[in-house]
Tab-separated table of C-alpha atoms in Angstrom:
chain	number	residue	atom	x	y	z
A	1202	UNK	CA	0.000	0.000	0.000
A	1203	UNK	CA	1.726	3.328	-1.122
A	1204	UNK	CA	2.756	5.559	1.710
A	1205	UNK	CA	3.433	9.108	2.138
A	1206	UNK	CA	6.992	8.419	1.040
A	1207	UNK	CA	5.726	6.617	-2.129
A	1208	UNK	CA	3.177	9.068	-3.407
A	1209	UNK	CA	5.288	11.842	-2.403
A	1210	UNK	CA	8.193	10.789	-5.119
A	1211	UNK	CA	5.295	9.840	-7.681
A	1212	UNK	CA	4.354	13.796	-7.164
A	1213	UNK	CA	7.718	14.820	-7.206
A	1214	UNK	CA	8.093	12.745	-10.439
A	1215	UNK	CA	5.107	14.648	-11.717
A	1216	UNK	CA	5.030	18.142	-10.921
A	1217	UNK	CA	8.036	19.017	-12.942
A	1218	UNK	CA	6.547	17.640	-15.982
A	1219	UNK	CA	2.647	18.388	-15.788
A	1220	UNK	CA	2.507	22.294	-14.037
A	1221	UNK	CA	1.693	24.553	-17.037
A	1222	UNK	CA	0.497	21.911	-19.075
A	1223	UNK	CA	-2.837	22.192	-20.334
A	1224	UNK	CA	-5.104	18.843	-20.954
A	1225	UNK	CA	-6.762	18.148	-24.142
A	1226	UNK	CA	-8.440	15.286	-24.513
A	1227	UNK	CA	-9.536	12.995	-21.730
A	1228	UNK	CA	-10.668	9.126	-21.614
A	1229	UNK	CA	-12.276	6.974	-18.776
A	1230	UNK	CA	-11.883	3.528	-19.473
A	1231	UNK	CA	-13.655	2.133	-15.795
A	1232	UNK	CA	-15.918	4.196	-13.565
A	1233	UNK	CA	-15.868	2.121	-10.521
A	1234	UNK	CA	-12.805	4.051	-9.402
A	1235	UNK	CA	-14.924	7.180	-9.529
A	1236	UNK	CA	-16.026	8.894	-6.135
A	1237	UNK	CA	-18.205	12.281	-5.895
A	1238	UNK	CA	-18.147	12.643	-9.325
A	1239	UNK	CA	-19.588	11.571	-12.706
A	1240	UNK	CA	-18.155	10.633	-15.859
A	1241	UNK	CA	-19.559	13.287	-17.795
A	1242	UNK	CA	-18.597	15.615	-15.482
A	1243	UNK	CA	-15.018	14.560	-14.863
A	1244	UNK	CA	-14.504	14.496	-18.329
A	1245	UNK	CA	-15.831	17.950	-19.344
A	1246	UNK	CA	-14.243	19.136	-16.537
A	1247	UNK	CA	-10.488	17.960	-16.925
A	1248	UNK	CA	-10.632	18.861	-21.191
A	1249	UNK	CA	-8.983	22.191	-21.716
A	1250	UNK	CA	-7.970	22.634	-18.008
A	1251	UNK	CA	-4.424	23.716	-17.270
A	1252	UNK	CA	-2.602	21.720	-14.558
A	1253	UNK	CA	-1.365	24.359	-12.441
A	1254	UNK	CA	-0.175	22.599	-9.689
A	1255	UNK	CA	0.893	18.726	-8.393
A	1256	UNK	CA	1.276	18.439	-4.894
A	1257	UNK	CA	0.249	15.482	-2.164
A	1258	UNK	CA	-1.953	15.443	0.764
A	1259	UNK	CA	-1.608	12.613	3.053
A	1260	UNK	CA	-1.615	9.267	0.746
A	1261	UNK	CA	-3.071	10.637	-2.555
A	1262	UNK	CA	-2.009	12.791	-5.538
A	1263	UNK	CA	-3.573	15.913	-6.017
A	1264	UNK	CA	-3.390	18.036	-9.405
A	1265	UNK	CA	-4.860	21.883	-8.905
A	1266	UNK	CA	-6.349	23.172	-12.143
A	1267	UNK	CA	-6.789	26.477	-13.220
A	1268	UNK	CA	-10.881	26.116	-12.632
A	1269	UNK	CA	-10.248	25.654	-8.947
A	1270	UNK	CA	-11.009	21.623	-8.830
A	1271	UNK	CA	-8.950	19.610	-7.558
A	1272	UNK	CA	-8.005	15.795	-9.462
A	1273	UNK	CA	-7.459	13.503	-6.260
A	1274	UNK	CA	-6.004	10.162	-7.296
A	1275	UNK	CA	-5.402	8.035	-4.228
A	1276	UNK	CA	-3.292	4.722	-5.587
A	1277	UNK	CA	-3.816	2.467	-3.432
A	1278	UNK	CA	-2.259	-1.244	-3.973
A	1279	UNK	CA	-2.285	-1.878	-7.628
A	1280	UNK	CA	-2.351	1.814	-9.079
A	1281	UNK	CA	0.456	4.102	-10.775
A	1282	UNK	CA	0.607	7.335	-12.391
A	1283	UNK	CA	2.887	7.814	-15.138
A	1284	UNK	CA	3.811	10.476	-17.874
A	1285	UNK	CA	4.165	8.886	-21.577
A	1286	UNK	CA	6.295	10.405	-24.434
A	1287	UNK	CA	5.109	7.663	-26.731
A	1288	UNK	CA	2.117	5.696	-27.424
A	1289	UNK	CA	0.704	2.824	-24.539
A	1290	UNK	CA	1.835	-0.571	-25.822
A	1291	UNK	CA	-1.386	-3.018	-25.513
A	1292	UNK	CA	0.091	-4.192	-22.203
A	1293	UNK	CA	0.355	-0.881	-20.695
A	1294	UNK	CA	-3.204	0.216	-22.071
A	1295	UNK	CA	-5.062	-2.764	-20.743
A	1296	UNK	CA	-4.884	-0.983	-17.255
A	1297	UNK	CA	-4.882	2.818	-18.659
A	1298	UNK	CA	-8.304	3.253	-16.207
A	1299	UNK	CA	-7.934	7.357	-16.547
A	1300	UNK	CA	-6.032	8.916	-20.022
A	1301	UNK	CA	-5.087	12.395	-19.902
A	1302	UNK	CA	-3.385	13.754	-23.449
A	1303	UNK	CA	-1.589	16.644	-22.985
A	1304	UNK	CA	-1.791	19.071	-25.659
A	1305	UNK	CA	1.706	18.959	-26.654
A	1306	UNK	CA	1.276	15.305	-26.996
A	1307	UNK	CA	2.368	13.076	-23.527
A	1308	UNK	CA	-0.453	11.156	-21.684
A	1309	UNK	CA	-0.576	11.127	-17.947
A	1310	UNK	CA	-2.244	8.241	-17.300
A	1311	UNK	CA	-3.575	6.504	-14.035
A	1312	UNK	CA	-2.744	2.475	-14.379
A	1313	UNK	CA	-4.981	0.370	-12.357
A	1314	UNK	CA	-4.465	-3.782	-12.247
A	1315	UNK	CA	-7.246	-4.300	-9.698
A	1316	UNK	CA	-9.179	-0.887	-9.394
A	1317	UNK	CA	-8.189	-0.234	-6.393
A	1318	UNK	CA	-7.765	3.064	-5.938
A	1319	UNK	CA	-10.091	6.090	-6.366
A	1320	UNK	CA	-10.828	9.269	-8.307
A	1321	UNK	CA	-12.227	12.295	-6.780
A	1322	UNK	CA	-13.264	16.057	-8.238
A	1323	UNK	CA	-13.873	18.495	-6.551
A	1324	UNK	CA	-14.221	22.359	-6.373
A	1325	UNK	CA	-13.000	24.664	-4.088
A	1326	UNK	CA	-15.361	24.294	-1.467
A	1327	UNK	CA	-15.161	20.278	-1.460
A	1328	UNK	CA	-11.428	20.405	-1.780
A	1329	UNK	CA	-11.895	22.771	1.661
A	1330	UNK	CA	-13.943	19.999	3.437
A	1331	UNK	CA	-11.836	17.401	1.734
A	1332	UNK	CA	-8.533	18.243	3.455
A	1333	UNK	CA	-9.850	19.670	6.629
A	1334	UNK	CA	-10.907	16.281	7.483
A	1335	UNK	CA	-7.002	15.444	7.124
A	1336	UNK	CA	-4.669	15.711	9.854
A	1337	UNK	CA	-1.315	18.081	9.344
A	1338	UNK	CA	1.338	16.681	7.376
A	1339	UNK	CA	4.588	15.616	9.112
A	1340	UNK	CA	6.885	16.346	7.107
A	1341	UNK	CA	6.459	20.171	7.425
A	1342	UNK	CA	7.925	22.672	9.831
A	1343	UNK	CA	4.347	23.199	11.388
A	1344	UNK	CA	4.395	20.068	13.011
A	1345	UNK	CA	6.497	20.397	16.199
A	1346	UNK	CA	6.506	17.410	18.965
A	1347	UNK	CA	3.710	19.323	21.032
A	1348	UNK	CA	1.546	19.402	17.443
A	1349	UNK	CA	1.821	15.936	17.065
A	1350	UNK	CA	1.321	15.469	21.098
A	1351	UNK	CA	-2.023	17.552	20.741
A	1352	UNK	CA	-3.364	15.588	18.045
A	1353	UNK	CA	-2.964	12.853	19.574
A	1354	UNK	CA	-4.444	14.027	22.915
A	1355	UNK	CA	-8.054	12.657	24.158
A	1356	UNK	CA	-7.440	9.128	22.970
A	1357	UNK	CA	-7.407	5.624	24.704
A	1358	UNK	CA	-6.715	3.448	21.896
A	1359	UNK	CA	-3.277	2.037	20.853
A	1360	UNK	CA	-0.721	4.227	20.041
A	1361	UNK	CA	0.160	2.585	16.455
A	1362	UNK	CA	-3.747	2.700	15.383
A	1363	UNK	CA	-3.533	6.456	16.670
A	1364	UNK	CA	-0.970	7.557	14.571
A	1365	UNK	CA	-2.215	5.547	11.536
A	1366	UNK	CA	-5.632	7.691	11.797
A	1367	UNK	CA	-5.187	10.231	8.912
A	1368	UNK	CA	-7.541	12.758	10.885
A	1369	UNK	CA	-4.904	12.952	13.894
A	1370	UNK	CA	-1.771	12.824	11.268
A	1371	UNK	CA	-1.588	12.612	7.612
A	1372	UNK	CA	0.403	9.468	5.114
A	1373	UNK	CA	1.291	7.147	7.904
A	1374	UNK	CA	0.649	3.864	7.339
A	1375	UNK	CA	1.241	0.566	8.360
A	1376	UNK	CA	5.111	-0.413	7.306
A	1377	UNK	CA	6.225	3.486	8.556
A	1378	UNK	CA	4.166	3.224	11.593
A	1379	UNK	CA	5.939	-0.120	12.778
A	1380	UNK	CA	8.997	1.508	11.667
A	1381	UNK	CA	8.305	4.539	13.720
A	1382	UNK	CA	7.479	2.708	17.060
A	1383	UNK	CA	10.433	0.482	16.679
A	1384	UNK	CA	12.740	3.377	16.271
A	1385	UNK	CA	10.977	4.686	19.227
A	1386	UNK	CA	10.998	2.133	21.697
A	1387	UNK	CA	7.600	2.252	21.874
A	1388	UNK	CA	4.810	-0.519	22.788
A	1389	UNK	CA	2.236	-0.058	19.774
A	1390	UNK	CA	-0.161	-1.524	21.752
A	1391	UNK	CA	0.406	1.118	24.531
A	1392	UNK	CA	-2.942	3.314	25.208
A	1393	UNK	CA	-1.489	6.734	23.868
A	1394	UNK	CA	-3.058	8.492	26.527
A	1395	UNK	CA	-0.400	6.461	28.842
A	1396	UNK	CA	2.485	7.787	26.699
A	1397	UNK	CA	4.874	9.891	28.349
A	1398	UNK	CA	6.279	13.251	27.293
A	1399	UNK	CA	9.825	11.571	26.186
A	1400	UNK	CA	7.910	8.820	24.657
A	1401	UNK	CA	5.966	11.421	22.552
A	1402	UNK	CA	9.433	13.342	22.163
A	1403	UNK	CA	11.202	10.406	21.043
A	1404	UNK	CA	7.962	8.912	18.678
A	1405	UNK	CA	7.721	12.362	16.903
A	1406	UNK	CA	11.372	12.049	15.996
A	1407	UNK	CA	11.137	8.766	15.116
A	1408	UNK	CA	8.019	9.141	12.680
A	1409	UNK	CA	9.697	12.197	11.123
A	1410	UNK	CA	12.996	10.907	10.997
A	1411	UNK	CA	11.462	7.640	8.944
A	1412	UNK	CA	9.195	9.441	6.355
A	1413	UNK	CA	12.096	11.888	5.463
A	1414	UNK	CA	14.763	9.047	4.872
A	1415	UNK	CA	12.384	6.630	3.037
A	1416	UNK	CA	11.315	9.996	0.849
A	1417	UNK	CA	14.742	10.388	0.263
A	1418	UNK	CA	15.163	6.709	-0.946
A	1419	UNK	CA	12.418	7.311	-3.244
A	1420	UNK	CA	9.729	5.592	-1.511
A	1421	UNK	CA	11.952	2.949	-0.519
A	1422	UNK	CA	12.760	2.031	2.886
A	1423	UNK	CA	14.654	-0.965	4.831
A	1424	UNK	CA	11.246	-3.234	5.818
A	1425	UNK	CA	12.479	-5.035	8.849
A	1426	UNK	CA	9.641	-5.175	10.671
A	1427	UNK	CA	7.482	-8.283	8.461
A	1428	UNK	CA	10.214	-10.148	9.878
A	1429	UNK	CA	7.954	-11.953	12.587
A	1430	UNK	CA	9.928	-14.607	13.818
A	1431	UNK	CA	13.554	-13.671	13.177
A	1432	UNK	CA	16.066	-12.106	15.559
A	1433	UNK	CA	15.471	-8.467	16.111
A	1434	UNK	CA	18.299	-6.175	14.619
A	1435	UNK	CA	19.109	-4.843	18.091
A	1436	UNK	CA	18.874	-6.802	20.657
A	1437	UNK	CA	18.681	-10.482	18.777
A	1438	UNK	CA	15.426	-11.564	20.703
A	1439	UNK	CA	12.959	-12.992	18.402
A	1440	UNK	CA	10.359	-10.482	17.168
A	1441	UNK	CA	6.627	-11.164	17.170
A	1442	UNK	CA	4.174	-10.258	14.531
A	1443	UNK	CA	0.077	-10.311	16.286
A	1444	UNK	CA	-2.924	-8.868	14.390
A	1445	UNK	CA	-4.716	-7.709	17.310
A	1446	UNK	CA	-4.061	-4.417	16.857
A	1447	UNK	CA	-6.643	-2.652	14.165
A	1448	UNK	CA	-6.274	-6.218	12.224
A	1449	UNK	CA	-3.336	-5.255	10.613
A	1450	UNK	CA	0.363	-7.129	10.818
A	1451	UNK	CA	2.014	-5.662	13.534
A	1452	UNK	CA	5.905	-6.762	13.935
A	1453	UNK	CA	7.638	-5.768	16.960
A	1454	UNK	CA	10.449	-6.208	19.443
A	1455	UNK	CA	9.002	-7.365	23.116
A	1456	UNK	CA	12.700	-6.192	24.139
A	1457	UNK	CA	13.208	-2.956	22.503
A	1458	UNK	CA	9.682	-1.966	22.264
A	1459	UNK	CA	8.679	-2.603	26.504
């Protein structure tokens, strides 16, 4: 599942090559990925608008056009976006699910093996309700340890599904999240309102510190933690991988992370 490291290099691949760009002819191959929007409207919308901006909120891709709306592509599992130069071969236009022609030529299209993901349009006042519903992002200066300490303020439940709620705090998911709470020392089945200060001062660092190396990597990022089983990287004891926490696979040191 892309993170906020992985969608943040597919905008970064993007933005350089799409701002000031204007789109001229649009096709929707599948609808299902659709949400908040028609087809029709979609594509009148997106033909002739002028891609002034690509940036990313939380997991998905967002492309500001000169109307106002906002193109939110959230990837999911099996999607990509990817600038063309050339014509789709058949095996790359079985999946085209969204086709964007540029008008000097190059397609941006949105790739899709199992439909996964989602499209969303909105104006200005949906993209206002849209990301207001969205924690703050922690990868900018704004979010200091006591921002991330009073988002996270008022709640009972375990510390990794806390973190993972993209109201409280935007792109963290579940492989940066285990990350994080290694790094940390931290229990992620600890109640987060029984975290200390330090443990919020040292989990802030941790989930910043993560997200900015695996953005610099491109997305990519050392995965230790599926490694249920095996010997942990710091202390040797053997680390344990439960479900019990939000249903997702939660690896973690019973050593390290007390």
């Amino acid at each position: 599942m892309p993170e906020l490291p992985e969608v943040e290099t597919i905008v970064r691949d993007l933005a350089p090559r799409l701002e000031g760009f204007t789109i001229a002819r649009v096709r929707l191959a599948k609808t299902d990925v659709l949400r908040r929007v028609s087809k029709p409207r979609l594509l009148r919308t997106l033909r002739g608008n002028t891609i002034e901006e690509v940036i990313r909120r939380a997991k998905h891709a967002v492309f500001r056009l000169s109307s106002g709306h906002r193109l939110i592509v959230q990837p999911r599992m099996t999607g990509s976006l990817v600038v063309y130069d050339r014509a789709l071969t058949r095996d790359e236009a079985k999946y085209a699910v969204l086709t964007c022609t540029i008008d000097d030529g190059r397609q941006l299209v949105y790739r899709d093996v199992r439909r996964l993901g989602t499209v969303w349009l909105v104006d200005e006042r949906g993209w206002d309700a849209y990301t207001s519903r969205i924690g703050p992002e922690p990868l900018e200066d704004t979010f200091t340890p006591f921002v991330f300490a009073d988002r996270l303020k008022g709640t009972r439940a375990a510390i990794k599904k806390a973190i993972m709620d993209q109201r409280r705090v935007a792109g963290v998911g579940n492989i940066y999240a285990n990350e994080a709470l290694f790094e940390a020392g931290v229990d992620p089945s600890k109640p987060t309102d029984k975290l200390s200060l330090d443990e919020f001062a040292r989990l802030h660092a941790a989930v910043t510190g993560v997200l900015e190396r695996a953005v610099q990597s491109s997305g990519t990022t050392v995965r230790d933690y599926g490694r249920g089983g095996e010997p942990c990287v710091t202390c040797g004891k053997k680390l344990v991988t439960t479900h019990t926490i939000d249903l997702r696979a939660t690896t973690f040191c019973p050593r390290c992370q007390r």
